mmCIF file of C-alpha atoms in Angstrom:
data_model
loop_
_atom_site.group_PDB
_atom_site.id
_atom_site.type_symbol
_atom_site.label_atom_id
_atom_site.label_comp_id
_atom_site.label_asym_id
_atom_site.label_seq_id
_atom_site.Cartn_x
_atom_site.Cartn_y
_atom_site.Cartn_z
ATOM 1 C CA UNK A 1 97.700 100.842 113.310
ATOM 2 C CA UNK A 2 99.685 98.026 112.129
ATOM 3 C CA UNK A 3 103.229 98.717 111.217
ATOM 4 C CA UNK A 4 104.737 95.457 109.703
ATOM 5 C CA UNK A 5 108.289 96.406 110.932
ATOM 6 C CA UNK A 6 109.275 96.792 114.481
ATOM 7 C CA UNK A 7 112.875 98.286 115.528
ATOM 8 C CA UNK A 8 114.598 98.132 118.790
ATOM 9 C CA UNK A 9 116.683 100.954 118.690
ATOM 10 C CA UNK A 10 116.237 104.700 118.474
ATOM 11 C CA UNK A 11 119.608 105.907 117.151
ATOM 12 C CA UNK A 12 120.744 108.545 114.943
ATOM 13 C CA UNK A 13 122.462 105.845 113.018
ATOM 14 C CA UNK A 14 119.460 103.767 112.254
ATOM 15 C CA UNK A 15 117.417 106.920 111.230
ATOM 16 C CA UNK A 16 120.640 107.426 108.380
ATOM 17 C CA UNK A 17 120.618 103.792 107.537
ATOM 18 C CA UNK A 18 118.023 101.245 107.549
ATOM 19 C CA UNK A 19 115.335 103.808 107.958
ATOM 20 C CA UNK A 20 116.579 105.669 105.068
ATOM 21 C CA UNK A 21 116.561 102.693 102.983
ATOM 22 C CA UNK A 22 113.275 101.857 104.052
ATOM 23 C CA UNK A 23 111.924 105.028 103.063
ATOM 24 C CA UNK A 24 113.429 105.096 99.666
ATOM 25 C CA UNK A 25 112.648 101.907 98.983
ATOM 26 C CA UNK A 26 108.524 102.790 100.156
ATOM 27 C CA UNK A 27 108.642 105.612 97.757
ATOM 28 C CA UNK A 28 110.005 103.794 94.857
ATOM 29 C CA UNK A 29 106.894 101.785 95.880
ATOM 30 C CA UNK A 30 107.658 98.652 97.558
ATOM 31 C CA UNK A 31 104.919 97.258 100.136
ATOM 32 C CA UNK A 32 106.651 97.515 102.868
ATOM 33 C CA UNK A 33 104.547 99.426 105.566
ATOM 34 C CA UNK A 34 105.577 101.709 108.572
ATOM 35 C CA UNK A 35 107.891 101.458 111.095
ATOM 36 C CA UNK A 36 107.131 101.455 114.829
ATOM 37 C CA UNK A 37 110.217 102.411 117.170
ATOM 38 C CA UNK A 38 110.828 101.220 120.580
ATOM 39 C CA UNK A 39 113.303 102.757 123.068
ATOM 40 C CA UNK A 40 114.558 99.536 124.963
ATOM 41 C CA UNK A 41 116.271 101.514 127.188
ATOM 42 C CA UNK A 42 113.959 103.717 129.081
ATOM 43 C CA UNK A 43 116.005 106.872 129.295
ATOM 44 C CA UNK A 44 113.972 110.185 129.584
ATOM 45 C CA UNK A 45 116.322 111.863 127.713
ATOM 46 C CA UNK A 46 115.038 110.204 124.975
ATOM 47 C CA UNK A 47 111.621 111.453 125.186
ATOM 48 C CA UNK A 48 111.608 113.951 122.774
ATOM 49 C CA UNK A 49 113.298 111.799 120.071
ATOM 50 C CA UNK A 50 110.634 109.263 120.596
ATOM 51 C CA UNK A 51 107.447 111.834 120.185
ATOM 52 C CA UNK A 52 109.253 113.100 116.952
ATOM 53 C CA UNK A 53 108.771 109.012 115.600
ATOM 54 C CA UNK A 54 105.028 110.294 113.951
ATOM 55 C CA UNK A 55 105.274 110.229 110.422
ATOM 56 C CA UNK A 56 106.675 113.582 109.924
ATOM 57 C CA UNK A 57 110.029 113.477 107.542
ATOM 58 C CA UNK A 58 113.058 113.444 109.660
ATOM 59 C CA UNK A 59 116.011 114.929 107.641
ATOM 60 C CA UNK A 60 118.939 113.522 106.614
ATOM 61 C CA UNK A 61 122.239 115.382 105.902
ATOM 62 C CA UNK A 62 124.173 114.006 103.751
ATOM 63 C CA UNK A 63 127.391 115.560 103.119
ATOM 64 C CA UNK A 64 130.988 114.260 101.733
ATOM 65 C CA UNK A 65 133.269 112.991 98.523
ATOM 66 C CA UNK A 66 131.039 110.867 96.196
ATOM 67 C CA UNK A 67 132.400 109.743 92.662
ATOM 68 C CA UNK A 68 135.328 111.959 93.457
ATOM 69 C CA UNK A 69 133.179 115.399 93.858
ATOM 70 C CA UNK A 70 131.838 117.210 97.099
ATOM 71 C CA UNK A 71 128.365 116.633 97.471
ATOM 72 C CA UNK A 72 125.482 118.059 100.163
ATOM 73 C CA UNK A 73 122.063 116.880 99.879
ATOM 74 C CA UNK A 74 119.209 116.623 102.629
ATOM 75 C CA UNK A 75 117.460 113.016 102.462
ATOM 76 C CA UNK A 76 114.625 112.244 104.408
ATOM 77 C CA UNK A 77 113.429 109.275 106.174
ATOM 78 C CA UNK A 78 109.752 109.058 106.386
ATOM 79 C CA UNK A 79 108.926 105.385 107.574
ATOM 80 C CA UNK A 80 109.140 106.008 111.429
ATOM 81 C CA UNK A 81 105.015 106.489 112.085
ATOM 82 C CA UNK A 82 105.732 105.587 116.300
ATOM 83 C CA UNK A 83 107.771 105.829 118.762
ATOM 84 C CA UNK A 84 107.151 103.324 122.038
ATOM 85 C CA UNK A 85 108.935 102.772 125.294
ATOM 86 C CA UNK A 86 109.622 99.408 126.267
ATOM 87 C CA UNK A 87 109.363 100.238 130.102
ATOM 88 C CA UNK A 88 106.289 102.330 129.683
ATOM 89 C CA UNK A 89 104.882 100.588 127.172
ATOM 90 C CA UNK A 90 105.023 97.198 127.314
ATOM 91 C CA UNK A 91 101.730 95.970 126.274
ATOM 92 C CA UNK A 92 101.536 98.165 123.268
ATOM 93 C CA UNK A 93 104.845 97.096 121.844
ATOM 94 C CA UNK A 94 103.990 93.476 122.749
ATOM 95 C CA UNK A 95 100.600 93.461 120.515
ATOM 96 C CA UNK A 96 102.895 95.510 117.919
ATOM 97 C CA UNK A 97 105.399 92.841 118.146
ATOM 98 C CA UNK A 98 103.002 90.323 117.987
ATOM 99 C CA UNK A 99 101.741 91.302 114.712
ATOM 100 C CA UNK A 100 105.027 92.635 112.717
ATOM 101 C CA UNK A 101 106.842 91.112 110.222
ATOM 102 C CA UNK A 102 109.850 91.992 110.330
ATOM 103 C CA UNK A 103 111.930 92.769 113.446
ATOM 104 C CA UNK A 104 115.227 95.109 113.552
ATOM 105 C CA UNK A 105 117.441 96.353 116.363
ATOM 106 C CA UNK A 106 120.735 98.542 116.848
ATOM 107 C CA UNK A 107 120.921 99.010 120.037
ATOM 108 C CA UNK A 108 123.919 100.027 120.750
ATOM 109 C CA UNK A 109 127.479 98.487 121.573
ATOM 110 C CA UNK A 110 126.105 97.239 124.826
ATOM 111 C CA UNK A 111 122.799 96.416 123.849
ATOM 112 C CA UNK A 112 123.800 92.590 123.765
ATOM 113 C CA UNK A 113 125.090 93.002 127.503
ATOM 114 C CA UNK A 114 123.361 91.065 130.051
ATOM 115 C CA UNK A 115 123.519 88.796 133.198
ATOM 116 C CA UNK A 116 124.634 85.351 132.650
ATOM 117 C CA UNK A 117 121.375 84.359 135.220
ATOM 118 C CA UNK A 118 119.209 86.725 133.712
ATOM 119 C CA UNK A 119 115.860 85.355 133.515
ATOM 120 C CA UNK A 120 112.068 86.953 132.165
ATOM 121 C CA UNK A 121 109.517 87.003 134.810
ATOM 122 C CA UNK A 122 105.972 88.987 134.964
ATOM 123 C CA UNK A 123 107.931 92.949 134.631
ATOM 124 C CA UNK A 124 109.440 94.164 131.639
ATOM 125 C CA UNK A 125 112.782 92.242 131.636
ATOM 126 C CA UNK A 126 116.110 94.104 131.955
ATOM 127 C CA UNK A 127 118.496 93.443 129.313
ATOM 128 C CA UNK A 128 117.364 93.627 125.546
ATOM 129 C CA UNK A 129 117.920 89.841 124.517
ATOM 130 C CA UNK A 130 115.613 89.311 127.510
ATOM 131 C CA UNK A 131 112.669 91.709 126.251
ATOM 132 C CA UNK A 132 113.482 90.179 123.328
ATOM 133 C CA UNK A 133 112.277 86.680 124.357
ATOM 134 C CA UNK A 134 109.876 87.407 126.014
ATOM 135 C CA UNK A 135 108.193 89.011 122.801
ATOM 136 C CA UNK A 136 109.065 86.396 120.597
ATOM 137 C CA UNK A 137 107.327 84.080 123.718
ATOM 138 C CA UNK A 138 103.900 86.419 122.946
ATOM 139 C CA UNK A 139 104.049 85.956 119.571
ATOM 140 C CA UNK A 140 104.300 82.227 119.714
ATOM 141 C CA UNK A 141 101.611 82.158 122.535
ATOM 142 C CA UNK A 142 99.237 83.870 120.267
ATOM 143 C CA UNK A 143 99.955 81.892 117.358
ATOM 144 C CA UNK A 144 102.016 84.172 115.613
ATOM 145 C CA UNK A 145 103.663 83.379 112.378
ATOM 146 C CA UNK A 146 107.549 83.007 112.575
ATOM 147 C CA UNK A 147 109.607 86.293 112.346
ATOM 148 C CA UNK A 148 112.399 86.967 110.244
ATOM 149 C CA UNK A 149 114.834 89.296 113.027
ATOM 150 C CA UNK A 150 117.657 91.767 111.308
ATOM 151 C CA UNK A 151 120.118 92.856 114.282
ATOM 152 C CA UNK A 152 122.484 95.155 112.914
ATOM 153 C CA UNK A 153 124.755 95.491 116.311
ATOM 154 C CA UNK A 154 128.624 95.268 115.677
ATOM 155 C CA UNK A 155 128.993 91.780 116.796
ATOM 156 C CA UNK A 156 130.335 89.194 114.671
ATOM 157 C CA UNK A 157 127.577 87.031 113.634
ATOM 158 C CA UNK A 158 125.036 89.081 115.087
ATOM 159 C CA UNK A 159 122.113 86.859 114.304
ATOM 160 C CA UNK A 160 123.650 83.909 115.535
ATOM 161 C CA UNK A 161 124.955 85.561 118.676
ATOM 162 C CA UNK A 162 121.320 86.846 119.510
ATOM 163 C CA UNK A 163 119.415 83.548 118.763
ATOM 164 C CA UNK A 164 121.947 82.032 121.313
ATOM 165 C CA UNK A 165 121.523 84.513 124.128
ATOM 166 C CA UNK A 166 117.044 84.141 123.434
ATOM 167 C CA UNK A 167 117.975 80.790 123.808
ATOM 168 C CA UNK A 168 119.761 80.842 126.610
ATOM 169 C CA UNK A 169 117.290 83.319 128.424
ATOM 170 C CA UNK A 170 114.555 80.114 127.499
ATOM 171 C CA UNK A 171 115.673 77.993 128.763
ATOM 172 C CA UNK A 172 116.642 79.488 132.078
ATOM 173 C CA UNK A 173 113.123 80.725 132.348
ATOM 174 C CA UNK A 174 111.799 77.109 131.593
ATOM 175 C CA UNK A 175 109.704 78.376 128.900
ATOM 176 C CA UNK A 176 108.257 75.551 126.878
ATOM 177 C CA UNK A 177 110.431 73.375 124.301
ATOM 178 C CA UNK A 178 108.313 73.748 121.828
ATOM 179 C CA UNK A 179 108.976 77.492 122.029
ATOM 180 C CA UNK A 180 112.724 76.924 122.102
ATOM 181 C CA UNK A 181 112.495 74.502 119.422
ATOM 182 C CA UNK A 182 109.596 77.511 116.915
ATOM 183 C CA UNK A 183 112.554 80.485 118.351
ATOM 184 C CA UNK A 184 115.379 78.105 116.527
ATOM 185 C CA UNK A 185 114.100 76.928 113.273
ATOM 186 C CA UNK A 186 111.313 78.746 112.396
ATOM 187 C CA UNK A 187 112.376 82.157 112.976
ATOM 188 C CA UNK A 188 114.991 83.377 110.872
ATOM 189 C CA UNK A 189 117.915 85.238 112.320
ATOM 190 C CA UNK A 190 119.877 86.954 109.678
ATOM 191 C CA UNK A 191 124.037 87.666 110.018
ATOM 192 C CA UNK A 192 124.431 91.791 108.933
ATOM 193 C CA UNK A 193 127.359 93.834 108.876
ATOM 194 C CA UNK A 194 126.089 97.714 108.710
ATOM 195 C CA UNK A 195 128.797 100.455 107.725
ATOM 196 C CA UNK A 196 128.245 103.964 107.530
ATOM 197 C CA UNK A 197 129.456 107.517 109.360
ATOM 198 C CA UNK A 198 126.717 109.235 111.220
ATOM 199 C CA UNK A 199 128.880 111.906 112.465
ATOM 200 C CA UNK A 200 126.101 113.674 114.259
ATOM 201 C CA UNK A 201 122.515 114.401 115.172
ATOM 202 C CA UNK A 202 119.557 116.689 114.351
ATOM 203 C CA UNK A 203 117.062 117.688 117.015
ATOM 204 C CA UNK A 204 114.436 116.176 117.525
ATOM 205 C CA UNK A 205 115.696 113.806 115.081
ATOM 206 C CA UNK A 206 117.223 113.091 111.953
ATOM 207 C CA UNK A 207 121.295 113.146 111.360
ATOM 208 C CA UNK A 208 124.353 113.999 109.774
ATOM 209 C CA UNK A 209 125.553 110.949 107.527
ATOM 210 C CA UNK A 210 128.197 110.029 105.026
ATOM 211 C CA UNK A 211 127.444 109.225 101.360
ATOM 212 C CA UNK A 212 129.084 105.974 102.087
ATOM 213 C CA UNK A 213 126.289 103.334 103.326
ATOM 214 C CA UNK A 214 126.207 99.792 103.353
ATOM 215 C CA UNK A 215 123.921 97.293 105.095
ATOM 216 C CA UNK A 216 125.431 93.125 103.945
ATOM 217 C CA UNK A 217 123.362 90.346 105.005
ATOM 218 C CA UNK A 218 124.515 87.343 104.522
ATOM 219 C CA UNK A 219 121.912 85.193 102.427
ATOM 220 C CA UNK A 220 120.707 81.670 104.249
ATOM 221 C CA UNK A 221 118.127 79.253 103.595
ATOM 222 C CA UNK A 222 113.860 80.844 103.992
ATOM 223 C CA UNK A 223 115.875 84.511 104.801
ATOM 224 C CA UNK A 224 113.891 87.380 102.376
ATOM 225 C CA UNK A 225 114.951 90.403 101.995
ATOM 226 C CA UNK A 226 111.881 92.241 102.214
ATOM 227 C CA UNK A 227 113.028 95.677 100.153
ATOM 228 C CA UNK A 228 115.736 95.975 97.550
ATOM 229 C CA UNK A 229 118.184 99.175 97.461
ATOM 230 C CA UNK A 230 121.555 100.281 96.536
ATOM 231 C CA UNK A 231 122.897 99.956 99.672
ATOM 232 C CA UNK A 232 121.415 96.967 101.416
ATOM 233 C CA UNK A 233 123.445 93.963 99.412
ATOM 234 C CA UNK A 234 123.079 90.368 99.996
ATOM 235 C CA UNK A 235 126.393 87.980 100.381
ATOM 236 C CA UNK A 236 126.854 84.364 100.389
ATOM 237 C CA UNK A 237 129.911 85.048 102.798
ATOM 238 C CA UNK A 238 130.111 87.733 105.267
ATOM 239 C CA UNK A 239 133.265 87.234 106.305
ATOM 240 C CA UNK A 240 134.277 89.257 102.726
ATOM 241 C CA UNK A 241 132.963 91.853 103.970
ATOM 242 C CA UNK A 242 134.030 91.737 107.690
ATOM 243 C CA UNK A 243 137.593 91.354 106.137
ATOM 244 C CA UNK A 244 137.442 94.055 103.595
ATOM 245 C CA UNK A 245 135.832 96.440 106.550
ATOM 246 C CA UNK A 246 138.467 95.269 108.888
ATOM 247 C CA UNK A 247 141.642 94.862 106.558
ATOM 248 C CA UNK A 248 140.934 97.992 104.060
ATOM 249 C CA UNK A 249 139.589 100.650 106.312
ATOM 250 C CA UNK A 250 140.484 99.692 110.520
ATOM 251 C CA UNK A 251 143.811 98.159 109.053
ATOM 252 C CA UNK A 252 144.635 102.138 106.984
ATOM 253 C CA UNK A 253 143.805 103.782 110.264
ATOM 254 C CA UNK A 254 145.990 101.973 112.294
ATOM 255 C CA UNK A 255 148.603 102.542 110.208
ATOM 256 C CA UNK A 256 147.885 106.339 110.120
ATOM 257 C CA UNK A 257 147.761 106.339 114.381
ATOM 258 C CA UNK A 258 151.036 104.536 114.223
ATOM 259 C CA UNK A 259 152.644 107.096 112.227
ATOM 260 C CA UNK A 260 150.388 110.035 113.959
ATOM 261 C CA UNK A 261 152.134 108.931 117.284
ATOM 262 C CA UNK A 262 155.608 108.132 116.512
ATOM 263 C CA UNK A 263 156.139 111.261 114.663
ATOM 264 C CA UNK A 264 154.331 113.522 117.649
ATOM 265 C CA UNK A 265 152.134 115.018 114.720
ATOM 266 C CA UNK A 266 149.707 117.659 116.072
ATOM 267 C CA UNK A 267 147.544 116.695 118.705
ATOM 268 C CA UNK A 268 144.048 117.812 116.694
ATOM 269 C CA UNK A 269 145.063 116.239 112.991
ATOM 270 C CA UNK A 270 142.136 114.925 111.379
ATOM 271 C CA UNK A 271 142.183 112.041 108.838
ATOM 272 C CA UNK A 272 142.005 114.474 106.132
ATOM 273 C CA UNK A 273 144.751 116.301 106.998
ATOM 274 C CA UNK A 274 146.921 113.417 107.664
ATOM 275 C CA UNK A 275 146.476 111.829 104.057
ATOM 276 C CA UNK A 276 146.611 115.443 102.726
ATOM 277 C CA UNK A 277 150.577 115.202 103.259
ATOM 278 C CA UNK A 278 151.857 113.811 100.035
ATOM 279 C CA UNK A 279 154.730 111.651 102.246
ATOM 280 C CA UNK A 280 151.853 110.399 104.566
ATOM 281 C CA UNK A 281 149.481 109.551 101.570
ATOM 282 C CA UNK A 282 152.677 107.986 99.907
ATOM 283 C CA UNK A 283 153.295 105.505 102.605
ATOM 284 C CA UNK A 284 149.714 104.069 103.075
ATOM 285 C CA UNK A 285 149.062 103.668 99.074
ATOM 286 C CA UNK A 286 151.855 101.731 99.363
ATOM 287 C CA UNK A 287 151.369 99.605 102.394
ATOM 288 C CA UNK A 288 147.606 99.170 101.119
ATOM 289 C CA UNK A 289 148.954 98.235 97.430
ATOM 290 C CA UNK A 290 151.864 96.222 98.472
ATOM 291 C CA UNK A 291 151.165 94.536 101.368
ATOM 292 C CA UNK A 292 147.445 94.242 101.815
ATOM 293 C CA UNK A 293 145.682 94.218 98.746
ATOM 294 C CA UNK A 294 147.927 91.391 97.055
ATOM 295 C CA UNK A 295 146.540 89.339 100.075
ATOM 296 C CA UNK A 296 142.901 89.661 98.784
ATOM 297 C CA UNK A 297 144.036 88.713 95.295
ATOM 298 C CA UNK A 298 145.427 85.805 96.222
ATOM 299 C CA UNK A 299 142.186 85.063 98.239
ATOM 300 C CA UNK A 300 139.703 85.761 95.068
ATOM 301 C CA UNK A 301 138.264 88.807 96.650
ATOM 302 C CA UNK A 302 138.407 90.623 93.576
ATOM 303 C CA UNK A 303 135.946 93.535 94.733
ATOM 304 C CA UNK A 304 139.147 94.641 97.201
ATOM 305 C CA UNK A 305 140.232 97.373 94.650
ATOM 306 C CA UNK A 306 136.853 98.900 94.728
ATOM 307 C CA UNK A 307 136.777 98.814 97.832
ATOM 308 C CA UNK A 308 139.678 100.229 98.376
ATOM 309 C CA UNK A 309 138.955 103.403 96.421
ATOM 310 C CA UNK A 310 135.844 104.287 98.682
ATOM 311 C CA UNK A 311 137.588 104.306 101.517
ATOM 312 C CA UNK A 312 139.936 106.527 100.472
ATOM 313 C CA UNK A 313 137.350 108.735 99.446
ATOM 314 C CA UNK A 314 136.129 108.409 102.820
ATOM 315 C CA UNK A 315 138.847 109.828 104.064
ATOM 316 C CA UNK A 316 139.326 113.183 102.728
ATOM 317 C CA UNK A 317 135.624 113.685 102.901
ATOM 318 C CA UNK A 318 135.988 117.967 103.511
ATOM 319 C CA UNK A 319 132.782 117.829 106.752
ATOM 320 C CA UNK A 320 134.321 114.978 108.858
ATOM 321 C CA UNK A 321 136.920 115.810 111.415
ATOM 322 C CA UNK A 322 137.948 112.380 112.108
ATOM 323 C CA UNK A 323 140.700 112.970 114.653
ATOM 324 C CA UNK A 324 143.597 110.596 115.275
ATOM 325 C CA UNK A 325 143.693 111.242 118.624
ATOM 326 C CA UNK A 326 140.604 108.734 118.601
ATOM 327 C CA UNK A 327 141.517 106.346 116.359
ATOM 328 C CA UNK A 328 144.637 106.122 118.098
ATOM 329 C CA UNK A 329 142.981 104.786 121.910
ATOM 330 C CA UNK A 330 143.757 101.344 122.516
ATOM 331 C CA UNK A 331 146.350 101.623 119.392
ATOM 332 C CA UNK A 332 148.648 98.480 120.471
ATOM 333 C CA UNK A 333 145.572 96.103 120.940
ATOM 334 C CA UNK A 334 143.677 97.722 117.489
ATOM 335 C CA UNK A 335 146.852 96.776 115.732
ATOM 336 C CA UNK A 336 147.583 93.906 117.050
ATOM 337 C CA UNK A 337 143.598 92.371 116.724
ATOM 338 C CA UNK A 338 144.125 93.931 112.443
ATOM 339 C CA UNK A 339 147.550 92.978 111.509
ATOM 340 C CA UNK A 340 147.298 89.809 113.262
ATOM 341 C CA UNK A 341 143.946 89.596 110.942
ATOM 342 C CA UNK A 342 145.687 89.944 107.788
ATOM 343 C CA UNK A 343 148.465 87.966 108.893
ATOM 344 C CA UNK A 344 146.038 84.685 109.390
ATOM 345 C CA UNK A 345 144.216 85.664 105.797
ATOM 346 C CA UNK A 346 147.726 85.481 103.898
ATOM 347 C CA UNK A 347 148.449 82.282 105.606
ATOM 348 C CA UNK A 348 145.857 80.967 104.191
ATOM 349 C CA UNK A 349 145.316 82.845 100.789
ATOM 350 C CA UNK A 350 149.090 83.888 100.255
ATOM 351 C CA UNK A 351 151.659 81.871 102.110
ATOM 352 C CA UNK A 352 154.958 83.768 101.975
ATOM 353 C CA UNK A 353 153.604 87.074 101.387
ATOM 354 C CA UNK A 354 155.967 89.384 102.660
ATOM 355 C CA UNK A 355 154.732 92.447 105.010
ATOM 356 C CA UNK A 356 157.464 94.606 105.960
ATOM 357 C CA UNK A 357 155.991 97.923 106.797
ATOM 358 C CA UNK A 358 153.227 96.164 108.905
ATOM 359 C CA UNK A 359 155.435 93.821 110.815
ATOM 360 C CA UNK A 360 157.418 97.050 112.130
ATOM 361 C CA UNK A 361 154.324 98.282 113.057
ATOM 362 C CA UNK A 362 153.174 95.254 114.615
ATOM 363 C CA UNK A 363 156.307 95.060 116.397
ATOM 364 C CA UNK A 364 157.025 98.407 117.412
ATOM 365 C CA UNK A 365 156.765 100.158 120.642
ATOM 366 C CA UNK A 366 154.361 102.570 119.668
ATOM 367 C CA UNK A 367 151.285 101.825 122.260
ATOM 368 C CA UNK A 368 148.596 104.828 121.610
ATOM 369 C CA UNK A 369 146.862 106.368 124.673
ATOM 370 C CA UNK A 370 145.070 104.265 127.376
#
């Protein structure tokens, strides 16, 4: 079987998010074609997960606050038609790889992690950028056409970041130029910014999500799209959306852990329940109104105010027990990284803005848990 995309990455987020939106957009009939998974990993306790990749609809719940009302539906994601091991598997996902389309990955927040000497040899490779090249080095062996890669990791300029660890991995390997030279302009590595809340899993697959779901890519030259839906949006500038993501919703729960820990609220409060105080819910409209969402003006982000509303809606959704206890690790270097944020955007966009309630929070004592 050919399946025309191939995604590195078996996560309960991807089956809520990409693979949703590739199933919806394959029954609204767009040629599109199956999906073939492979674990890059090679945990066993994956197993199960992977033999449940067969075709067979994997449900997806979706429950929260949409257009201001409650709202529980099941969704189902029906693109996933196999489910590979990279260790076991090798071949099989290199002829796969060989003739896809369309490459995707989330594989996790250390799936960019690797050796600076790593290298690719005759074994499967360790690290994923490694498998990675030595794929895209069996593709252009056999003549392959060039592949258009989506990583949707949560690193800044994913695509960019990736291309320059294959590269790297290359040219340490002293794989031919004209590889290194097809891998850099021919291929296409798109820039993504993925948001949504998977707040849990199904077994042997499928998840709990969020209405909420985004997937940005930020457009560039020979870069197609290849499926259109609601929630997969191309930009001309990513960093909008990295900045509304960061400043609108990471910014709002900062503020909410510094106020959860300097008033010693109770130790299990949930987002909800925090913004469900009236004084609480007072405060951040106000910080959000007055100090952060003037900045965006200024800057011509005018889609801020929309923005702005979802997340709030985010937040009181009724099935998420977000707890501040979470949000509130690592408080005095989250705060510092998003204040300091905003503070370089008005700068720029609104010199002379004034800040008050975030500088005190900037420059308090307040540190979070460690």
């Amino acid at each position: 079987m050919k399946t025309p995309i191939i995604q590195f990455g078996t996560s309960r987020f991807l089956q809520a998010h990409a693979d949703l939106f590739i199933s919806d957009a394959m029954r609204a009939g767009q040629d599109l074609g199956p999906v073939a998974v492979v674990q890059t990993s090679g945990s066993a306790a994956r197993a199960g997960r992977l033999a449940a990749f067969d075709g067979r609809p994997l449900p997806i719940l979706v429950r929260g606050m949409e257009n201001g009302e409650t709202v529980e539906r099941t969704e189902y994601t029906t693109c996933l038609v196999r489910g590979l091991s990279a260790v076991d598997s090798w071949d099989e996902v290199e002829r796969i790889f060989v003739e896809a389309d369309h490459a995707l990955s989330n594989t996790g927040d250390s799936g960019f992690q690797m050796s600076e000497d790593e290298t690719i040899g005759d074994g499967v490779p360790v690290s994923f950028p490694a498998k990675l090249t030595k794929l895209l080095a069996a593709r252009w062996r056999a003549g392959g056409k060039p592949l258009t890669l989506f990583p949707t990791e949560l690193v800044t300029n994913n695509g960019v970041v990736l291309s320059g660890l294959c590269d790297g991995i290359a040219r340490r390997s002293g794989l031919p130029d004209a590889f290194i030279a097809w891998m850099a302009t021919d291929c296409v590595w798109a820039n993504s910014l993925v948001d949504r809340i998977v707040s849990g899993a199904l077994e042997p697959a499928g998840a709990v999500a969020e209405p909420y779901a985004l997937w940005a890519i930020e457009k560039q030259e020979r870069l197609v799209i290849p499926l259109t839906h609601p929630a997969v949006r191309p930009v001309d500038d990513l960093m909008v959306t990295a900045r509304l993501k960061l400043l609108l919703l990471n910014l709002p729960h900062s503020c909410l852990a510094e106020r959860w820990l300097a008033d010693a609220r109770p130790g299990d409060e949930t987002v909800r329940e925090m913004i469900a105080d009236p004084a609480v819910r007072a405060w951040l409209d106000a910080i959000i109104d007055t100090e952060i969402l003037p900045v965006f003006a200024a800057g011509g982000i005018t889609e801020a105010p929309a923005y702005r509303a979802t997340v709030l809606e985010r937040f009181q959704n009724p099935f998420l027990d977000h707890r501040l206890s979470d949000i509130a690790m690592n408080h005095a270097a989250k705060k510092a990284t998003r204040i300091g944020a905003l503070t370089a955007f008005a700068a720029e966009a609104a010199p002379g803005h004034e800040m008050p309630t975030l500088t005190a929070i900037r420059d308090s004592g307040v540190t979070g848990f460690n």
